[in-house]
Coordinates of C-alpha atoms and ligand atoms in Angstrom, one line a residue:
X1 CA 0.0 0.0 0.0
X2 CA 1.3 3.5 -0.9
X3 CA 0.9 5.9 1.8
X4 CA -0.7 9.1 0.5
X5 CA -1.1 11.0 4.0
X6 CA -4.5 12.0 3.1
X7 CA -7.5 12.1 5.8
X8 CA -10.0 9.2 5.4
X9 CA -13.4 10.9 5.4
X10 CA -15.9 8.2 4.7
X11 CA -14.8 6.8 1.3
X12 CA -13.0 9.8 0.2
X13 CA -9.2 10.7 0.6
X14 CA -9.0 14.2 1.7
X15 CA -5.9 16.2 1.2
X16 CA -4.5 18.7 3.7
X17 CA -6.5 21.9 4.6
X18 CA -4.5 23.0 7.8
X19 CA -1.0 22.2 7.1
X20 CA 1.0 18.8 7.2
X21 CA 3.4 16.7 9.4
X22 CA 5.9 14.2 8.7
X23 CA 6.4 11.0 11.1
X24 CA 9.5 10.9 13.1
X25 CA 11.6 7.7 13.5
X26 CA 12.5 8.2 17.2
X27 CA 15.3 5.8 16.9
X28 CA 17.2 7.7 14.3
X29 CA 15.7 11.2 14.6
X30 CA 14.9 11.0 10.9
X31 CA 11.7 12.3 9.3
X32 CA 9.8 9.8 7.3
X33 CA 7.9 10.2 4.0
X34 CA 5.3 11.0 3.1
X35 CA 3.6 14.2 4.4
X36 CA 0.6 13.7 6.5
X37 CA -2.5 15.9 6.0
X38 CA -3.9 17.9 8.9
X39 CA -7.7 18.8 8.7
X40 CA -9.7 21.3 10.5
X41 CA -13.1 22.1 11.8
X42 CA -14.7 21.6 8.2
X43 CA -13.3 18.1 8.0
X44 CA -14.5 17.2 11.5
X45 CA -18.1 18.4 10.4
X46 CA -17.9 16.4 7.3
X47 CA -16.8 13.2 9.0
X48 CA -19.5 13.6 11.7
X49 CA -22.1 14.4 9.1
X50 CA -21.2 11.3 7.3
X51 CA -21.3 9.3 10.6
X52 CA -24.7 10.7 11.4
X53 CA -26.1 9.8 8.0
X54 CA -24.6 6.2 8.3
X55 CA -26.0 5.9 11.7
X56 CA -29.6 4.7 10.8
X57 CA -28.7 2.1 8.4
X58 CA -25.5 1.0 10.1
X59 CA -27.1 0.6 13.7
X60 CA -30.0 -1.5 12.1
X61 CA -27.8 -4.0 10.2
X62 CA -28.8 -7.7 11.1
X63 CA -26.5 -9.2 13.7
X64 CA -25.1 -11.6 11.0
X65 CA -24.3 -8.9 8.6
X66 CA -22.5 -6.8 11.3
X67 CA -20.6 -9.6 12.5
X68 CA -19.6 -10.4 9.0
X69 CA -18.3 -6.9 8.6
X70 CA -16.2 -7.2 11.8
X71 CA -14.7 -10.4 10.6
X72 CA -13.9 -8.8 7.2
X73 CA -12.2 -5.9 9.2
X74 CA -9.9 -8.7 10.8
X75 CA -9.2 -10.2 7.3
X76 CA -8.0 -6.8 6.0
X77 CA -5.9 -6.1 9.1
X78 CA -4.3 -9.6 8.8
X79 CA -3.6 -9.0 5.1
X80 CA -1.5 -5.9 5.8
X81 CA 0.2 -7.4 9.0
X82 CA 3.8 -7.3 7.5
X83 CA 3.3 -3.9 6.1
X84 CA 1.7 -2.5 9.3
X85 CA 4.3 -4.0 11.5
X86 CA 7.1 -2.5 9.4
X87 CA 5.8 1.0 9.3
X88 CA 4.8 1.0 13.0
X89 CA 8.4 -0.2 14.0
X90 CA 9.8 2.8 12.1
X91 CA 7.5 5.1 13.7
X92 CA 8.1 4.0 17.2
X93 CA 11.5 2.6 17.4
X94 CA 10.0 -0.7 18.7
X95 CA 10.7 -4.1 16.9
X96 CA 8.5 -5.1 14.0
X97 CA 8.1 -8.5 15.5
X98 CA 6.2 -6.8 18.4
X99 CA 3.8 -5.4 15.9
X100 CA 3.2 -8.4 14.0
X101 CA 1.8 -10.0 17.1
X102 CA -0.1 -6.8 18.0
X103 CA -1.8 -6.9 14.6
X104 CA -2.8 -10.4 14.9
X105 CA -4.3 -9.7 18.4
X106 CA -6.0 -6.8 17.1
X107 CA -7.6 -8.7 14.5
X108 CA -8.5 -11.5 16.7
X109 CA -10.3 -8.8 18.9
X110 CA -12.4 -7.9 15.9
X111 CA -13.3 -11.7 15.4
X112 CA -14.3 -11.8 19.1
X113 CA -16.5 -8.9 18.9
X114 CA -18.0 -10.6 15.7
X115 CA -19.0 -13.6 18.0
X116 CA -20.3 -11.3 20.7
X117 CA -22.6 -9.6 17.9
X118 CA -23.8 -13.1 16.5
X119 CA -24.6 -14.3 20.1
X120 CA -26.6 -11.2 20.5
X121 CA -26.4 -11.2 24.3
X122 CA -25.1 -7.6 24.4
X123 CA -28.6 -6.5 23.5
X124 CA -29.8 -7.9 26.9
X125 CA -33.3 -8.5 25.2
X126 CA -36.0 -8.8 27.9
X127 CA -39.6 -9.7 27.5
X128 CA -42.3 -9.0 30.2
X129 CA -45.5 -10.2 28.5
X130 CA -48.8 -8.4 29.1
X131 CA -50.8 -9.4 32.0
X132 CA -54.4 -8.4 31.2
X133 CA -55.9 -9.8 34.1
X134 CA -53.6 -8.6 36.8
X135 CA -55.2 -7.1 39.8
X136 CA -55.6 -4.4 40.7
X137 CA -54.4 -3.2 37.5
X138 CA -53.4 -5.1 34.2
X139 CA -49.9 -5.0 33.0
X140 CA -49.1 -4.1 29.5
X141 CA -46.5 -5.9 27.4
X142 CA -43.0 -4.4 27.9
X143 CA -40.0 -5.5 25.8
X144 CA -36.4 -4.1 26.1
X145 CA -33.2 -4.1 24.1
X146 CA -30.2 -2.1 23.9
X147 CA -29.7 0.2 21.0
X148 CA -26.5 1.9 19.7
X149 CA -25.9 5.5 21.0
X150 CA -25.0 7.2 17.8
X151 CA -21.5 8.4 16.2
X152 CA -18.7 7.9 18.4
X153 CA -15.3 9.9 18.5
X154 CA -12.1 7.7 19.4
X155 CA -8.9 9.2 20.3
X156 CA -6.2 6.9 19.3
X157 CA -3.5 6.2 21.9
X158 CA 0.2 6.8 21.4
X159 CA 1.7 3.7 23.4
X160 CA 0.1 0.7 21.6
X161 CA -0.2 2.0 18.1
X162 CA -2.5 -0.8 16.8
X163 CA -4.3 -2.5 19.7
X164 CA -5.3 0.9 21.3
X165 CA -5.2 3.0 18.1
X166 CA -7.2 3.1 14.9
X167 CA -8.1 -0.5 14.7
X168 CA -8.0 -0.9 18.5
X169 CA -10.4 -2.2 21.1
X170 CA -12.5 1.1 21.3
X171 CA -13.0 1.1 17.5
X172 CA -13.9 -2.7 17.3
X173 CA -16.3 -2.3 20.4
X174 CA -18.1 0.8 18.9
X175 CA -18.6 -0.9 15.6
X176 CA -19.9 -4.0 17.2
X177 CA -22.4 -1.9 19.0
X178 CA -23.6 -0.3 15.7
X179 CA -21.9 3.0 16.3
X180 CA -20.2 4.6 13.3
X181 CA -16.5 5.7 14.4
X182 CA -14.6 9.0 13.8
X183 CA -11.1 8.3 14.7
X184 CA -8.7 11.2 15.8
X185 CA -5.3 9.5 14.9
X186 CA -2.4 10.2 17.1
X187 CA 0.4 12.0 15.6
X188 CA 3.1 9.8 16.9
X189 CA 2.4 7.1 14.3
X190 CA 0.5 8.6 11.3
X191 CA 1.6 5.9 8.7
X192 CA 0.6 3.2 10.9
X193 CA -2.6 4.9 11.4
X194 CA -3.3 5.3 7.6
X195 CA -2.8 1.6 7.1
X196 CA -5.0 0.5 9.6
X197 CA -7.7 3.3 8.6
X198 CA -7.5 2.0 4.9
X199 CA -8.0 -1.5 6.1
X200 CA -11.1 -0.4 7.8
X201 CA -12.4 1.9 5.0
X202 CA -11.9 -1.1 2.5
X203 CA -13.9 -3.5 4.6
X204 CA -16.7 -0.8 4.9
X205 CA -16.8 -0.6 1.1
X206 CA -16.6 -4.2 0.5
X207 CA -19.3 -4.9 3.0
X208 CA -21.7 -2.5 1.3
X209 CA -22.0 -0.1 4.2
X210 CA -22.7 3.4 4.3
X211 CA -19.2 5.2 3.7
X212 CA -19.8 7.3 7.0
X213 CA -19.4 4.2 9.3
X214 CA -15.7 5.0 9.6
X215 CA -13.4 8.1 9.1
X216 CA -10.0 9.1 10.1
X217 CA -9.1 12.7 11.2
X218 CA -5.8 14.2 11.9
X219 CA -5.0 17.7 13.1
X220 CA -2.5 20.0 14.8
X221 CA -2.8 21.0 18.4
X222 CA -5.9 20.7 20.6
X223 CA -8.3 22.5 18.2
X224 CA -9.0 19.2 16.2
X225 CA -9.8 17.1 19.4
X226 CA -11.7 20.0 20.8
X227 CA -14.0 20.3 17.6
X228 CA -14.6 16.6 17.7
X229 CA -15.9 16.7 21.3
X230 CA -17.8 19.7 20.7
X231 CA -19.6 18.6 17.5
X232 CA -23.3 18.4 18.1
X233 CA -23.7 15.0 16.2
X234 CA -21.2 13.1 18.4
X235 CA -22.7 11.0 21.0
X236 CA -19.7 9.4 23.0
X237 CA -16.0 9.8 23.2
X238 CA -13.2 7.5 24.1
X239 CA -9.8 8.4 25.0
X240 CA -6.5 6.9 26.1
X241 CA -3.6 9.2 27.3
X242 CA -2.8 11.5 29.9
X243 CA -4.8 12.6 32.9
X244 CA -4.4 16.1 31.9
X245 CA -5.7 15.5 28.2
X246 CA -8.5 13.1 29.2
X247 CA -9.9 15.3 31.9
X248 CA -9.7 18.5 29.7
X249 CA -11.7 16.5 27.2
X250 CA -14.0 15.2 29.8
X251 CA -14.8 18.5 31.2
X252 CA -15.4 19.9 27.8
X253 CA -18.0 17.4 27.0
X254 CA -19.9 18.1 30.2
X255 CA -20.0 21.8 29.3
X256 CA -21.8 21.1 25.9
X257 CA -25.3 22.1 25.8
X258 CA -26.0 18.4 25.6
X259 CA -23.3 16.7 27.6
X260 CA -22.1 13.3 26.3
X261 CA -20.3 10.5 28.0
X262 CA -16.5 10.5 27.8
X263 CA -14.9 7.3 28.6
X264 CA -11.2 8.0 29.5
X265 CA -8.5 5.5 30.5
X266 CA -5.7 7.7 32.0
X267 CA -3.2 6.9 34.6
X268 CA -2.4 3.9 36.9
X269 CA 0.9 2.9 39.0
X270 CA -0.7 -0.8 39.4
X271 CA 0.7 -1.4 43.0
X272 CA 2.2 -4.8 43.8
X273 CA 1.8 -6.0 47.3
X274 CA 4.4 -8.8 48.3
X275 CA 3.0 -10.6 51.5
X276 CA 5.7 -11.7 54.2
X277 CA 5.6 -15.6 53.5
X278 CA 5.8 -14.8 49.7
X279 CA 8.5 -12.4 50.2
X280 CA 10.6 -15.2 52.2
X281 CA 9.9 -18.0 49.8
X282 CA 10.0 -16.2 46.4
X283 CA 11.4 -12.7 47.0
X284 CA 14.1 -12.9 44.3
X285 CA 11.8 -14.4 41.8
X286 CA 9.2 -11.6 42.4
X287 CA 11.7 -8.9 42.2
X288 CA 13.2 -10.1 38.9
X289 CA 9.9 -11.0 37.3
X290 CA 8.3 -7.5 38.2
X291 CA 11.5 -5.6 37.0
X292 CA 11.4 -7.5 33.8
X293 CA 7.7 -6.8 33.2
X294 CA 8.2 -3.1 34.0
X295 CA 10.6 -2.9 30.9
X296 CA 7.8 -4.1 28.6
X297 CA 7.3 -1.6 25.7
X298 CA 10.1 0.5 27.4
X299 CA 7.6 1.0 30.3
X300 CA 5.1 2.8 28.2
X301 CA 2.2 0.6 29.3
X302 CA -0.9 1.3 31.3
X303 CA -0.5 -1.8 33.2
X304 CA 3.2 -1.3 34.1
X305 CA 3.8 -2.6 37.6
X306 CA 5.4 0.7 38.8
X307 CA 5.3 0.4 42.6
X308 CA 6.6 -2.7 44.4
X309 CA 5.7 -2.8 48.3
X310 CA 7.0 -5.3 50.7
X311 CA 7.6 -5.2 54.6
X312 CA 11.2 -5.1 55.4
X313 CA 12.1 -8.8 56.6
X314 CA 13.3 -12.2 55.5
X315 CA 13.5 -12.1 51.5
X316 CA 13.4 -8.2 51.2
X317 CA 17.1 -8.0 50.3
X318 CA 16.8 -10.7 47.8
X319 CA 13.8 -9.1 46.1
X320 CA 15.7 -5.8 45.9
X321 CA 18.7 -7.3 44.7
X322 CA 17.0 -9.4 42.0
X323 CA 14.9 -6.3 40.8
X324 CA 18.3 -4.3 40.6
X325 CA 20.2 -7.1 38.8
X326 CA 17.2 -7.2 36.1
X327 CA 17.2 -3.2 35.9
X328 CA 21.0 -3.0 35.5
X329 CA 21.1 -5.6 32.5
X330 CA 18.4 -3.6 30.6
X331 CA 19.6 -1.5 27.5
X332 CA 18.1 1.8 27.3
X333 CA 15.7 1.8 24.5
X334 CA 14.0 4.5 22.3
X335 CA 10.8 6.0 23.6
X336 CA 7.7 6.6 21.4
X337 CA 8.1 10.5 21.1
X338 CA 10.5 13.0 22.2
X339 CA 7.6 14.4 24.4
X340 CA 7.1 11.1 26.0
X341 CA 10.8 10.9 26.8
X342 CA 10.9 14.4 28.2
X343 CA 7.9 13.7 30.4
X344 CA 9.8 10.6 31.6
X345 CA 12.9 12.6 32.5
X346 CA 10.7 15.1 34.2
X347 CA 8.7 12.6 36.2
X348 CA 11.9 10.8 37.2
X349 CA 13.2 14.1 38.5
X350 CA 9.9 14.6 40.4
X351 CA 10.3 11.3 42.0
X352 CA 13.9 12.2 43.2
X353 CA 12.8 15.6 44.3
X354 CA 10.3 13.8 46.4
X355 CA 12.9 11.7 48.3
X356 CA 13.3 8.7 46.1
X357 CA 16.8 7.1 46.2
X358 CA 18.1 5.6 43.1
X359 CA 19.4 2.1 43.9
X360 CA 19.8 0.8 40.3
X361 CA 20.1 2.0 36.8
X362 CA 20.2 0.2 33.4
X363 CA 22.6 0.8 30.5
X364 CA 23.1 4.5 29.7
X365 CA 21.2 6.0 26.9
X366 CA 22.9 6.1 23.5
X367 CA 20.4 8.0 21.4
X368 CA 18.5 11.3 22.3
X369 CA 15.2 9.7 23.3
X370 CA 16.4 6.5 24.9
X371 CA 14.7 5.7 28.2
X372 CA 17.0 4.4 30.7
X373 CA 15.7 1.7 33.1
X374 CA 15.7 2.9 36.8
X375 CA 15.0 1.4 40.2
X376 CA 14.2 3.9 43.2
X377 CA 13.5 3.1 46.8
X378 CA 11.5 4.9 49.6
X379 CA 10.3 4.0 52.9
X380 CA 6.7 3.4 53.7
X381 CA 6.5 6.8 55.5
X382 CA 7.6 8.6 52.4
X383 CA 5.1 7.0 50.3
X384 CA 2.4 7.8 52.7
X385 CA 3.5 11.6 53.1
X386 CA 4.5 12.4 49.4
X387 CA 1.6 12.0 47.0
X388 CA 3.8 12.6 44.0
X389 CA 5.5 9.1 44.8
X390 CA 2.2 7.6 43.9
X391 CA 1.9 9.2 40.5
X392 CA 2.6 7.6 37.3
X393 CA 6.0 7.8 35.7
X394 CA 5.5 6.7 32.2
X395 CA 8.7 5.0 31.2
X396 CA 11.0 2.0 32.4
X397 CA 11.3 3.0 36.1
X398 CA 10.0 1.1 39.2
X399 CA 9.7 2.4 42.9
X400 CA 10.4 -0.2 45.6
X401 CA 8.8 0.7 48.9
X402 CA 10.2 -0.6 52.1
X403 CA 7.5 -0.7 54.7
X404 CA 7.7 -1.2 58.5
X405 CA 5.0 -3.7 59.1
X406 CA 1.6 -5.0 58.0
X407 CA -0.2 -1.9 59.4
X408 CA 1.8 0.3 57.2
X409 CA 1.1 -2.1 54.3
X410 CA -2.6 -1.4 54.7
X411 CA -2.2 2.1 55.3
X412 CA -0.1 2.3 52.0
X413 CA -2.9 0.4 50.1
X414 CA -5.3 3.1 51.2
X415 CA -3.6 6.0 49.9
X416 CA -3.4 5.1 46.3
X417 CA -5.8 6.8 43.9
X418 CA -7.9 4.5 41.6
X419 CA -6.0 1.9 39.7
X420 CA -6.4 -0.2 36.5
X421 CA -4.9 -3.1 38.5
X422 CA -3.3 -4.3 41.8
X423 CA -1.4 -7.3 42.5
X424 CA -0.8 -9.6 45.5
X425 CA 1.9 -12.1 45.9
X426 CA 1.0 -14.4 48.8
X427 CA 1.7 -18.0 50.1
X428 CA -1.2 -20.1 51.8
X429 CA 0.2 -18.7 55.1
X430 CA -0.3 -15.2 54.0
X431 CA -4.0 -15.6 53.4
X432 CA -5.1 -14.1 56.6
X433 CA -3.3 -11.0 55.7
X434 CA -4.6 -11.1 52.1
X435 CA -8.2 -11.3 53.4
X436 CA -7.6 -8.0 55.2
X437 CA -6.0 -6.3 52.1
X438 CA -8.4 -7.6 49.3
X439 CA -11.3 -5.4 50.3
X440 CA -9.1 -2.4 50.5
X441 CA -7.8 -3.2 46.8
X442 CA -11.3 -3.9 45.5
X443 CA -12.3 -0.4 46.4
X444 CA -9.4 1.0 44.4
X445 CA -9.0 -1.1 41.3
X446 CA -10.7 -2.8 38.4
X447 CA -8.7 -5.8 38.6
X448 CA -6.8 -7.9 41.3
X449 CA -4.1 -10.0 40.2
X450 CA -2.9 -13.1 42.5
X451 CA 0.6 -14.6 42.2
X452 CA 1.0 -13.3 38.6
X453 CA 1.7 -10.2 36.6
X454 CA -0.9 -7.9 35.1
X455 CA 0.9 -7.9 31.7
X456 CA 0.0 -9.3 29.2
X457 CA -3.4 -7.9 28.8
X458 CA -6.3 -10.3 27.8
X459 CA -9.3 -9.3 25.8
X460 CA -11.8 -11.9 27.2
X461 CA -15.4 -11.8 28.7
X462 CA -14.1 -11.9 32.1
X463 CA -11.3 -9.3 31.7
X464 CA -11.6 -5.5 32.1
X465 CA -9.5 -2.6 31.9
X466 CA -11.1 0.0 34.3
X467 CA -10.9 1.2 37.6
X468 CA -11.9 4.2 39.9
X469 CA -10.7 7.7 38.9
X470 CA -8.2 8.7 37.7
X471 CA -7.5 5.2 36.2
X472 CA -10.7 6.0 34.2
X473 CA -13.3 8.7 34.2
X474 CA -16.2 6.0 34.8
X475 CA -15.3 2.7 36.6
X476 CA -18.5 1.2 35.4
X477 CA -17.2 0.5 32.1
X478 CA -14.2 -1.1 30.6
X479 CA -12.2 -0.1 27.3
X480 CA -10.8 -3.8 27.0
X481 CA -12.8 -7.0 26.9
X482 CA -15.9 -8.0 25.5
X483 CA -18.1 -5.7 27.9
X484 CA -16.3 -2.8 26.4
X485 CA -19.3 -2.7 24.0
X486 CA -21.5 -1.6 26.9
X487 CA -20.2 1.9 26.6
X488 CA -22.0 2.6 23.5
X489 CA -25.4 1.1 24.0
X490 CA -28.4 2.4 25.8
X491 CA -31.7 0.8 26.8
X492 CA -35.0 1.0 24.9
X493 CA -38.3 -0.3 26.0
X494 CA -41.1 -1.0 23.6
X495 CA -44.5 -1.0 25.4
X496 CA -47.5 -2.5 24.2
X497 CA -46.2 -3.1 20.5
X498 CA -47.6 -5.1 17.7
X499 CA -45.2 -8.0 17.0
X500 CA -44.5 -6.8 13.4
X501 CA -43.3 -3.5 14.5
X502 CA -41.1 -4.9 17.2
X503 CA -37.2 -5.2 16.5
X504 CA -36.4 -8.7 15.5
X505 CA -34.5 -9.6 18.8
X506 CA -37.8 -8.8 20.7
X507 CA -40.6 -10.6 18.5
X508 CA -42.7 -13.4 20.1
X509 CA -41.3 -16.1 18.2
X510 CA -37.6 -15.2 18.9
X511 CA -36.7 -15.5 15.3
X512 CA -32.9 -15.0 16.0
X513 CA -33.0 -17.5 18.8
X514 CA -31.3 -15.3 21.2
X515 CA -31.0 -15.8 24.9
X516 CA -33.7 -13.5 26.6
X517 CA -35.0 -12.8 30.0
X518 CA -38.7 -13.7 29.5
X519 CA -40.7 -12.9 32.8
X520 CA -37.6 -12.9 34.7
X521 CA -36.5 -16.3 33.3
X522 CA -33.5 -16.7 31.0
X523 CA -34.3 -18.8 28.1
X524 CA -34.1 -19.1 24.2
X525 CA -37.7 -20.2 23.7
Ligands
NAP1 P1 -1.9 12.9 25.4 O1 -1.1 14.1 25.5 O2 -2.9 12.8 26.5 O3 -2.6 12.7 24.1 C1 -3.6 11.9 23.7 C2 -4.5 12.4 22.4 O4 -5.4 13.3 22.9 C3 -3.6 13.2 21.5 O5 -4.3 12.8 20.1 C4 -3.8 14.5 21.7 O6 -3.7 15.3 20.6 C5 -5.2 14.7 22.3 N1 -5.3 15.6 23.4 C6 -4.6 15.7 24.6 N2 -5.1 16.7 25.3 C7 -5.9 17.4 24.7 C8 -6.7 18.6 24.7 N3 -6.5 19.1 25.8 N4 -7.6 18.8 23.9 C9 -7.7 18.2 22.7 N5 -7.0 17.1 22.4 C10 -6.2 16.7 23.5 O7 -1.2 11.6 25.5 P2 0.1 11.0 24.8 O8 0.4 12.0 23.7 O9 -0.2 9.7 24.3 O10 1.2 10.9 25.7 C11 1.5 12.0 26.7 C12 1.5 11.4 28.1 O11 0.4 10.8 28.4 C13 2.6 10.4 28.5 O12 3.8 10.7 28.7 C14 2.0 9.6 29.6 O13 2.3 10.1 30.7 C15 0.6 9.6 29.3 N6 -0.1 8.3 28.7 C16 -0.6 7.4 29.6 C17 -1.1 6.1 29.1 C18 -1.6 5.3 30.0 O14 -2.2 4.2 29.5 N7 -1.6 5.4 31.3 C19 -1.2 6.0 27.8 C20 -0.6 7.0 26.9 C21 0.0 8.3 27.3 P3 -2.3 16.0 20.1 O15 -1.3 14.9 20.1 O16 -2.5 16.8 18.9 O17 -1.9 17.0 21.4

């Protein structure tokens, strides 16, 4: 595929109206061809008008038809796997092999959502038949299903340029719900975004859908994002990135004349608690394992286990030494963008200014935007008194917290803000301590991991990627996993309807053979 750098608005390739940019190879400092178009308010308006036009037909596609479209997107992504991996590698400085895997997982996610659509359980169809002779008053027939919200704006993330970007889980789940998507591409990987966008654009055309089902917009500065959030036709927004950016967009959406939901996934340090018997039995193994996971994607992962907490005692020295050894052997690697590199440097400085002591460092940086692996240590008292030590440092650093006892461990667990995940390492003899700790963690996180690491991330029916603020702006919903579709749906009751006017999933004969709640009983009859 020859990259043109155009915006993809519906079926059209739209040249620049507001300047251009080139992608930067952060490993070499070289700019890559071609020029990529920036659009403005007019392109935002065009994309959202098309999305709105597409909504009625797309949201009413049959389940089989919509599922077939999602499978087709998966086919298209797999067909460009090598090209996509190579270009993404150039734009991120990360190995192409990583992106071959990411492409396949991203395609697989579309197929999983195709299955979700075919099964139709996401509709949550419910039938409460009429009770004409009910006393003291008869009950009318009530039937409920979930319907699509409307056009959705998705901000592609920088750090997983495929699985959290143009063809990522937000796009797959919104399309599965029946919502057209206007995608705001992240400027860190414009070529990768175009390849993914064209794959989806082709699938829309081949499936015979309205062209407005998918558009890809790119712009300079905050104006384009603001215009997308402000547009009167958008019905929901998703975002993955910084707390500052996410909250600016969230607040903006609440100030619209008609406020709309903004599902942001922002920041998390994913604290790991090592309980005493586990520390004594496996301190070195846990220290090395965690330090190794923290290097994944050069630490630019929302699930990076950034803070490791243990009570000083048997196994603590082994934990620290093993973590240090793992960090020291790590090469400095290119970070995704100069801005993310500079933010890493600044956040490490903030950690030091807050009293953290550097106890380990990886190999020195060679290139300008290399991120050096770092290990810091603080006392429990410092963690409790310095909120800055509990904030995300986006990059390959780990903070080890030396606690004085189990009381301080519980106190430390209580001071963290909302998290995407928290991890507990425990032996059976630690279970009494775990029983005290788990309710504290449950209040603060969307996922509790036991004797394992939170990376890699799974996208399944039982997995979520959410947590109380500031991990996300709405802990009731997830951005990863099959229930991510719920963000883009709302319930509608059809009361006292003639059968032929009911949506197919709610008709008396259950022609789609769906699982439905009929008079309170789950049945396919
Ligand atoms: P970001 O600065 O929050 O930007 C994400 C996207 O939102 C970009 O497309 C950006 O557009 C747009 N945006 C941000 N603020 C906006 C505003 N006020 N108005 C309109 N649009 C806005 O995130 P990033 O560029 O990916 O990385 C910056 C930092 O975010 C990182 O250093 C890291 O700390 C954090 N981050 C965290 C995670 C995580 O999973 N926890 C993931 C990614 C990033 P422009 O690019 O045009 O500004």
